[in-house]
C-alpha atoms as one frame of an Amber mdcrd trajectory, in Angstrom:
protein
  87.100 167.541 146.123  89.330 166.352 148.879  89.398 162.603 149.308  91.906
 162.494 152.150  90.934 160.188 154.992  93.666 161.095 157.441  92.631 162.512
 160.820  94.294 165.799 161.818  95.733 166.071 165.287  93.714 168.377 167.510
  93.545 169.105 171.219  90.875 167.406 173.319  87.314 168.761 173.121  87.439
 169.412 176.862  89.689 168.388 179.743  89.519 164.682 180.371  87.519 164.004
 177.217  88.525 162.164 174.136  89.878 164.232 171.282  87.531 165.632 168.694
  88.935 163.325 166.061  88.184 160.288 168.232  84.637 161.482 168.851  83.787
 162.594 165.336  85.783 160.472 162.916  85.569 156.745 162.183  88.129 154.547
 163.894  89.051 152.968 160.558  89.819 155.521 157.872  92.191 153.828 155.451
  91.383 151.080 153.017  93.493 147.940 153.492  95.964 146.720 150.898  94.448
 145.045 147.838  90.977 146.418 148.660  90.376 146.913 144.961  90.501 143.167
 144.200  87.108 142.222 145.738  85.613 145.433 144.353  86.833 144.501 140.889
  85.657 140.899 141.216  82.053 141.666 142.154  81.840 144.474 139.582  83.231
 142.338 136.755  80.930 139.473 137.723  77.943 141.793 137.579  79.131 143.309
 134.315  79.491 139.936 132.628  75.977 138.944 133.723  74.584 142.200 132.391
  76.361 142.285 129.040  76.387 138.658 127.909  73.624 138.080 125.353  72.496
 141.685 125.659  71.007 141.692 122.147  68.576 138.917 123.063  65.668 139.009
 122.676  65.793 140.795 119.344  62.506 142.476 120.081  61.123 145.639 121.621
  60.288 144.493 125.146  57.658 145.943 127.502  58.154 149.711 128.021  61.090
 149.744 125.640  58.363 150.646 123.165  58.265 154.114 124.762  61.827 154.776
 125.827  63.564 153.436 122.735  61.560 155.656 120.407  61.699 158.668 122.720
  65.469 158.282 123.051  66.021 158.066 119.320  63.781 161.077 118.792  65.839
 163.024 121.331  69.011 162.031 119.498  67.593 163.228 116.172  65.603 166.301
 117.176  66.305 167.165 120.797  62.695 166.504 121.822  60.307 163.548 121.872
  58.218 163.298 118.698  55.409 160.976 117.664  56.134 157.851 115.631  54.014
 156.145 112.979  52.285 152.846 113.658  54.582 149.845 113.325  57.700 151.741
 114.401  58.654 148.934 116.805  58.799 146.465 113.924  60.965 148.938 112.055
  63.532 149.022 114.855  63.573 145.218 114.985  63.967 144.819 111.225  66.381
 147.715 110.806  63.971 149.640 108.558  63.314 152.483 110.945  60.597 154.892
 109.765  60.884 158.651 110.019  59.392 160.352 113.031  56.252 162.374 112.524
  56.515 166.121 112.937  54.225 166.190 115.960  55.414 166.583 119.537  54.739
 163.672 121.856  53.365 164.099 125.367  55.717 162.167 127.651  55.394 161.954
 131.415  58.978 161.334 132.504  61.840 163.850 132.367  64.423 163.352 129.628
  67.709 162.378 131.311  67.195 158.605 131.330  66.231 158.720 127.661  69.253
 160.871 126.843  71.433 158.208 128.458  69.785 155.484 126.371  70.434 157.700
 123.351  74.176 157.461 124.056  74.035 153.743 123.259  71.979 154.424 120.125
  74.613 156.908 118.999  77.458 154.456 119.660  75.970 151.271 118.196  73.072
 152.416 116.044  69.327 152.055 116.549  69.088 148.794 114.578  71.018 146.747
 117.154  69.397 145.925 120.522  72.855 146.313 122.056  72.532 149.997 121.207
  69.196 150.207 122.991  70.451 148.461 126.110  74.111 149.472 126.323  73.691
 152.420 128.695  71.447 150.580 131.190  74.006 147.736 131.300  76.851 150.185
 131.937  74.952 152.032 134.637  73.799 148.778 136.232  77.380 147.541 136.373
  78.708 150.799 137.809  76.010 150.742 140.474  77.491 147.506 141.833  80.747
 149.363 142.470  78.788 152.203 144.095  77.019 149.783 146.444  80.446 148.397
 147.372  81.725 151.899 148.091  78.655 152.776 150.143  79.239 149.581 152.144
  82.805 150.625 152.884  81.834 154.153 153.921  79.143 152.814 156.238  80.821
 149.750 157.748  84.576 150.216 157.080  84.716 146.526 156.173  85.843 145.240
 152.792  84.093 141.940 153.550  80.719 143.541 154.218  81.103 145.916 151.277
  81.847 142.951 149.035  78.802 141.051 150.319  76.598 144.038 149.474  78.177
 144.257 146.015  77.729 140.531 145.425  74.053 140.683 146.400  73.543 143.520
 143.932  75.356 141.655 141.170  73.201 138.545 141.661  69.769 140.083 142.146
  67.227 139.413 139.425  65.358 142.720 139.564  68.580 144.698 139.335  69.924
 142.446 136.575  66.792 142.532 134.411  66.463 146.297 134.693  70.135 146.587
 133.695  69.568 144.587 130.502  66.650 146.514 128.995  66.084 150.055 127.732
  64.061 151.108 130.783  64.438 154.031 133.176  64.477 152.657 136.714  68.126
 151.570 136.642  69.115 155.217 136.052  66.868 156.419 138.867  68.409 153.894
 141.253  71.944 154.779 140.153  71.677 158.529 140.736  69.969 158.108 144.118
  72.719 155.677 145.105  75.385 158.067 143.840  73.818 160.858 145.897  73.931
 158.611 148.994  77.627 157.867 148.465  78.391 161.553 147.990  76.429 162.525
 151.112  78.384 159.907 153.080  81.636 161.360 151.757  80.382 164.820 152.737
  79.600 163.556 156.247  83.193 162.466 156.756  84.566 165.589 155.080  82.348
 167.899 157.154  83.506 166.281 160.388  87.150 166.558 159.360  86.550 170.243
 158.649  84.895 170.686 162.048  87.867 169.049 163.765  90.327 171.228 161.852
  88.418 174.524 162.288  87.034 174.074 165.792  87.398 177.415 167.573  85.247
 177.094 170.690  82.845 179.812 169.543  79.194 179.553 170.681  77.906 178.620
 167.214  80.986 176.786 166.031  82.916 177.475 162.826  81.650 177.831 159.292
  82.850 174.738 157.442  83.463 176.291 154.048  82.272 175.182 150.627  81.221
 171.532 150.832  82.218 170.177 147.421  80.962 166.654 148.080  77.603 168.162
 148.968  77.497 170.158 145.738  78.220 166.947 143.833  75.416 165.249 145.775
  73.078 168.034 144.684  73.964 167.399 141.044  73.254 163.682 141.540  69.918
 164.501 143.189  68.950 166.699 140.264  69.903 163.924 137.875  67.758 161.434
 139.794  64.725 163.724 139.597  65.467 164.213 135.885  64.909 160.480 135.362
  61.729 160.013 137.421  59.972 162.313 139.849  59.571 159.748 142.594  63.245
 160.502 143.286  61.993 163.522 145.247  61.215 161.408 148.313  64.743 159.976
 148.320  66.227 163.425 147.823  64.251 164.722 150.803  65.520 161.834 152.936
  69.135 162.525 151.999  68.693 166.220 152.740  67.262 165.437 156.182  70.123
 163.041 156.899  72.694 165.680 155.957  71.053 168.233 158.283  70.843 165.790
 161.195  74.456 164.733 160.750  75.602 168.355 160.807  73.611 169.035 163.963
  74.922 165.967 165.721  78.521 166.697 164.752  78.351 170.143 166.363  76.673
 168.711 169.436  79.278 165.963 169.848  82.064 168.513 169.389  80.734 170.434
 172.358  79.554 173.532 170.480  77.467 175.423 173.093  74.745 176.531 170.688
  75.032 173.588 168.338  71.444 173.728 167.059  71.616 177.409 166.178  75.056
 176.883 164.656  73.796 174.068 162.455  70.766 176.103 161.374  72.579 179.373
 160.740  75.981 178.217 159.522  75.239 174.874 157.869  71.580 175.269 156.948
  71.579 177.998 154.261  74.621 176.586 152.493  73.247 173.078 152.828  69.979
 174.079 151.189  71.776 175.977 148.438  74.279 173.241 147.681  71.816 170.335
 147.659  68.404 171.713 146.683  69.645 174.694 144.687  72.225 172.678 142.787
  69.685 169.910 142.201  67.172 172.382 140.767  69.724 173.872 138.378  70.987
 170.500 137.193  67.401 169.279 136.750  66.441 172.218 134.522  69.615 171.780
 132.464  68.514 168.259 131.497  65.563 169.892 129.701  67.920 171.844 127.419
  66.710 170.019 124.304  63.139 171.079 125.050  64.114 174.624 126.056  66.428
 175.337 123.117  63.993 174.178 120.421  60.373 174.975 119.671  59.270 171.440
 118.742  58.589 170.007 122.196  55.160 169.358 123.621  53.623 172.550 125.069
  56.835 174.411 124.255  54.927 177.545 123.184  52.211 177.331 125.837  53.238
 180.616 127.483  52.909 182.534 124.216  49.457 181.054 123.643  48.367 181.691
 127.239  50.059 184.974 128.210  47.993 185.571 131.349  48.199 182.072 132.804
  50.751 180.283 134.906  53.297 181.778 137.333  54.000 185.205 135.893  57.310
 185.575 137.728  58.865 182.954 135.447  60.192 183.743 131.963  58.024 182.373
 129.120  60.132 179.270 128.442  60.112 178.197 132.091  56.415 179.070 132.389
  55.729 176.677 129.527  57.886 174.059 131.241  55.933 174.605 134.454  52.646
 173.926 132.644  54.114 170.792 131.094  55.001 169.581 134.585  51.475 170.309
 135.826  50.038 168.164 133.024  52.527 165.341 133.650  51.834 165.422 137.401
  48.099 165.118 136.732  48.798 162.066 134.599  50.894 160.378 137.289  48.448
 161.000 140.130  45.490 159.883 138.035  47.048 156.709 136.614  44.701 153.908
 137.686  44.355 151.699 134.604  44.297 147.979 135.282  47.372 146.019 134.234
  47.874 142.266 134.379  51.143 142.598 136.304  50.285 145.514 138.564  51.522
 145.018 142.121  50.993 147.187 145.185  53.812 147.992 147.626  52.653 145.430
 150.202  53.686 142.698 147.769  57.171 144.019 146.976  59.201 142.766 149.963
  57.998 139.188 149.452  58.284 139.402 145.629  54.674 138.311 145.257  54.019
 139.727 141.782  57.053 140.288 139.544  56.529 141.826 136.114  56.652 139.695
 132.992  58.461 141.727 130.337  58.597 139.129 127.585  57.210 135.665 126.880
  57.338 133.520 123.747  56.518 129.828 123.198  58.790 128.526 120.420  58.136
 125.009 119.174  60.542 122.258 118.220  63.257 123.543 115.907  62.565 127.216
 116.572  65.070 129.446 118.432  67.035 126.456 119.683  64.053 124.531 121.045
  64.745 120.769 120.944  61.505 119.526 122.549  57.856 119.847 121.662  57.289
 123.102 123.570  59.683 125.688 124.975  59.525 129.005 126.764  61.404 132.264
 126.407  60.696 134.538 129.364  62.009 137.717 130.942  60.638 138.070 134.465
  61.986 140.794 136.750  61.951 138.374 139.667  64.153 139.459 142.550  66.494
 136.821 143.914  64.232 135.300 146.607  67.118 134.647 149.018  68.043 138.342
 149.006  64.564 139.813 149.183  63.183 137.432 151.798  66.239 137.774 154.034
  65.945 141.505 153.456  62.740 141.615 155.527  64.338 140.616 158.872  67.418
 142.656 157.916  65.253 145.779 157.672  63.638 144.990 161.029  67.066 144.488
 162.600  68.130 147.802 161.092  65.130 149.532 162.670  66.076 148.077 166.075
  69.721 149.075 165.739  68.648 152.582 164.815  65.881 153.038 167.400  67.334
 150.923 170.188  71.077 151.466 169.748  71.008 154.779 167.889  73.380 153.501
 165.242  73.482 156.209 162.573  74.576 153.758 159.867  71.417 151.710 160.109
  69.325 154.830 160.650  70.596 156.151 157.311  69.812 152.922 155.495  66.377
 152.552 157.073  65.643 156.165 156.122  66.671 155.614 152.505  64.650 152.376
 152.389  61.574 154.076 153.871  61.833 157.043 151.488  61.817 154.709 148.503
  59.099 152.409 149.803  56.566 154.061 152.112  55.425 157.006 149.895  53.792
 154.573 147.482  51.188 153.813 150.148  49.962 157.409 149.734  48.592 156.517
 146.287  46.552 153.342 146.826  44.535 153.770 143.616  47.548 154.274 141.376
  48.750 151.528 139.042  52.070 150.270 140.452  54.627 147.593 139.592  57.299
 145.621 141.403  60.119 147.337 139.534  59.386 150.538 141.462  61.184 148.806
 144.341  64.503 149.001 142.486  65.085 152.568 143.715  65.634 151.366 147.289
  67.112 147.938 146.572  70.681 149.132 147.337  69.518 149.968 150.871  68.178
 146.408 151.159  71.493 144.906 150.040  73.410 147.138 152.457  71.053 146.325
 155.337  71.555 142.606 154.699  75.329 143.103 154.638  75.156 145.157 157.834
  73.042 142.478 159.515  75.674 139.905 158.546  78.314 142.105 160.141  76.403
 142.476 163.402  75.424 138.805 163.715  78.846 137.430 162.820  80.663 139.801
 165.150  82.427 141.721 162.377  80.513 144.909 163.118  80.226 146.509 166.555
  77.298 148.743 167.417  76.750 151.404 170.137  76.171 150.016 173.604  72.629
 149.700 174.869  71.497 152.951 176.413  74.380 154.949 174.961  73.796 158.464
 173.714  74.250 158.700 169.965  77.325 160.598 168.972  78.983 160.875 172.368
  80.331 157.816 174.153  78.355 155.605 171.819  80.392 156.950 168.930  83.406
 155.020 170.160  82.078 152.829 173.016  80.784 149.897 171.000  80.105 146.242
 171.613  79.395 142.969 169.840  75.748 142.054 170.227  76.248 138.297 169.888
  78.507 135.940 171.807  81.574 134.413 170.220  79.802 131.046 169.941  76.753
 132.525 168.256  78.944 134.626 165.966  80.549 131.409 164.747  77.139 129.880
 164.063  76.023 132.974 162.205  79.129 132.802 160.013  78.047 129.324 158.931
  74.547 130.645 158.253  76.045 133.478 156.208  78.026 131.065 154.043  74.890
 128.989 153.449  72.942 132.152 152.618  75.519 133.357 150.088  75.641 129.900
 148.476  71.836 130.011 148.213  72.044 133.436 146.538  74.492 132.073 143.977
  72.467 128.882 143.407  69.225 130.785 142.901  70.924 133.209 140.504  72.033
 130.227 138.402  68.563 128.656 138.679  66.630 131.764 137.635  69.147 132.994
 135.053  67.115 131.552 132.110  63.959 133.472 133.079  65.893 136.646 133.801
  67.495 136.710 130.352  64.973 135.171 127.918  66.785 131.874 127.381  65.050
 129.142 125.392  64.239 126.324 127.821  61.724 123.456 127.822  58.300 124.565
 128.986  58.400 122.260 131.997  61.707 123.822 133.079  60.031 127.211 132.988
  57.205 125.828 135.142  59.775 124.587 137.694  60.826 128.179 138.185  57.304
 129.518 138.688  57.080 128.675 142.388  53.823 130.565 142.881  50.851 131.153
 140.616  51.314 134.908 141.127  54.666 134.655 139.322  52.999 133.472 136.109
């Protein structure tokens, strides 16, 4: 995959116009010297926060009870099997019982559990570090991916570093990175797909500049390797949790719109037909087709054995299901039908359930673990202590994220800024579909899938308000003059004031991360100190 960012020299698109490269390619293409230092700093900071004390608590926490056992079963047998009662205690004590020879009905695809199994293979199932190693690695790498997405969008190391820092210091992201749960993997692969689609956008425009031939439909742009890689990432995201499908659809729509706009800006006479006929089929094949293949491959353990749940359904029901599929895939289809029915019908009450309206304001975080050690127990030096793990988002980030999203909507709708349109689209794809299932049991941690868009929108808002980031002029047409005719939307005086506000905001993010660290990581603290951190009754 070509990673060159140089702009080829081409003749003007038309007499008196700017050159194609000026119209289609970003003004800033090369990273400045020492760009890797801030990237390394925010990534290492996030990694330290995610790995320190990773084995604590030495207990099976929340939904680790499902994913730990499923992952170890995959490692041993290639499929999820049932476990005897008390298996959790066996993992904690190191006396792990044998799995039962009965397939287990699980409702999430296997990739996230296979990734957890990597840690179990490296460190053993008796050590909580083994359970949580892969989520911590993926959580740390996602900080670097957010940084890279920030650079591709804003071409600013400062704004990319702010987005990375916000990710490193957010409580929801940190907690999910420190436990054997699935949502950190879902977020990572969706974020990876976004980065790859952004790389494909730049690469596709460079190809259009280089191959422009003046034909009515425009040139065919060749095999889009970044787009193929994005398809693999999309398939991996769906192979962790199915709600990735909304994000995948959003990325696919963005890729199509970007192709159309590029041909239009280049002056292709029949740009719409060219995008549909020359980009469309290959785009569908490379993203959706590649995603489908990579998704099915993650089920190899189930397909290559006969011990998985419903594995032999097709043989037992020869006349049912889609007959055009081979028996193994027909059985897999039926398994998916059963799992889909479970997801759509899930309406059991849970103490920490939280609907999507509550997510932006962090009204009901999920308590994953709570213990009340007394004096002399687990380092408690007072009469009563608390050990808590609460997936509480950093309030400074999430609350500032609300006006940042609204600003992003305005910059997209009012100024037609594609960067904010992309981020708003990714945010909406992760957030809005949950309103379609009002009766379903939902939790705050579902918001993790679109948190990177929140961090990037906040960083972009900082850029606009402090004058570091220019946006298309009011009334400009997206992709033509507005592609290069940009302006600062705040005066120099107000930009200076907003820089002061930004510094205060970032200091607040750091201070709140320090303040909430004990309840993000299960530290033993006096009970009254825990109460100080429960600002609202809905957090308890």
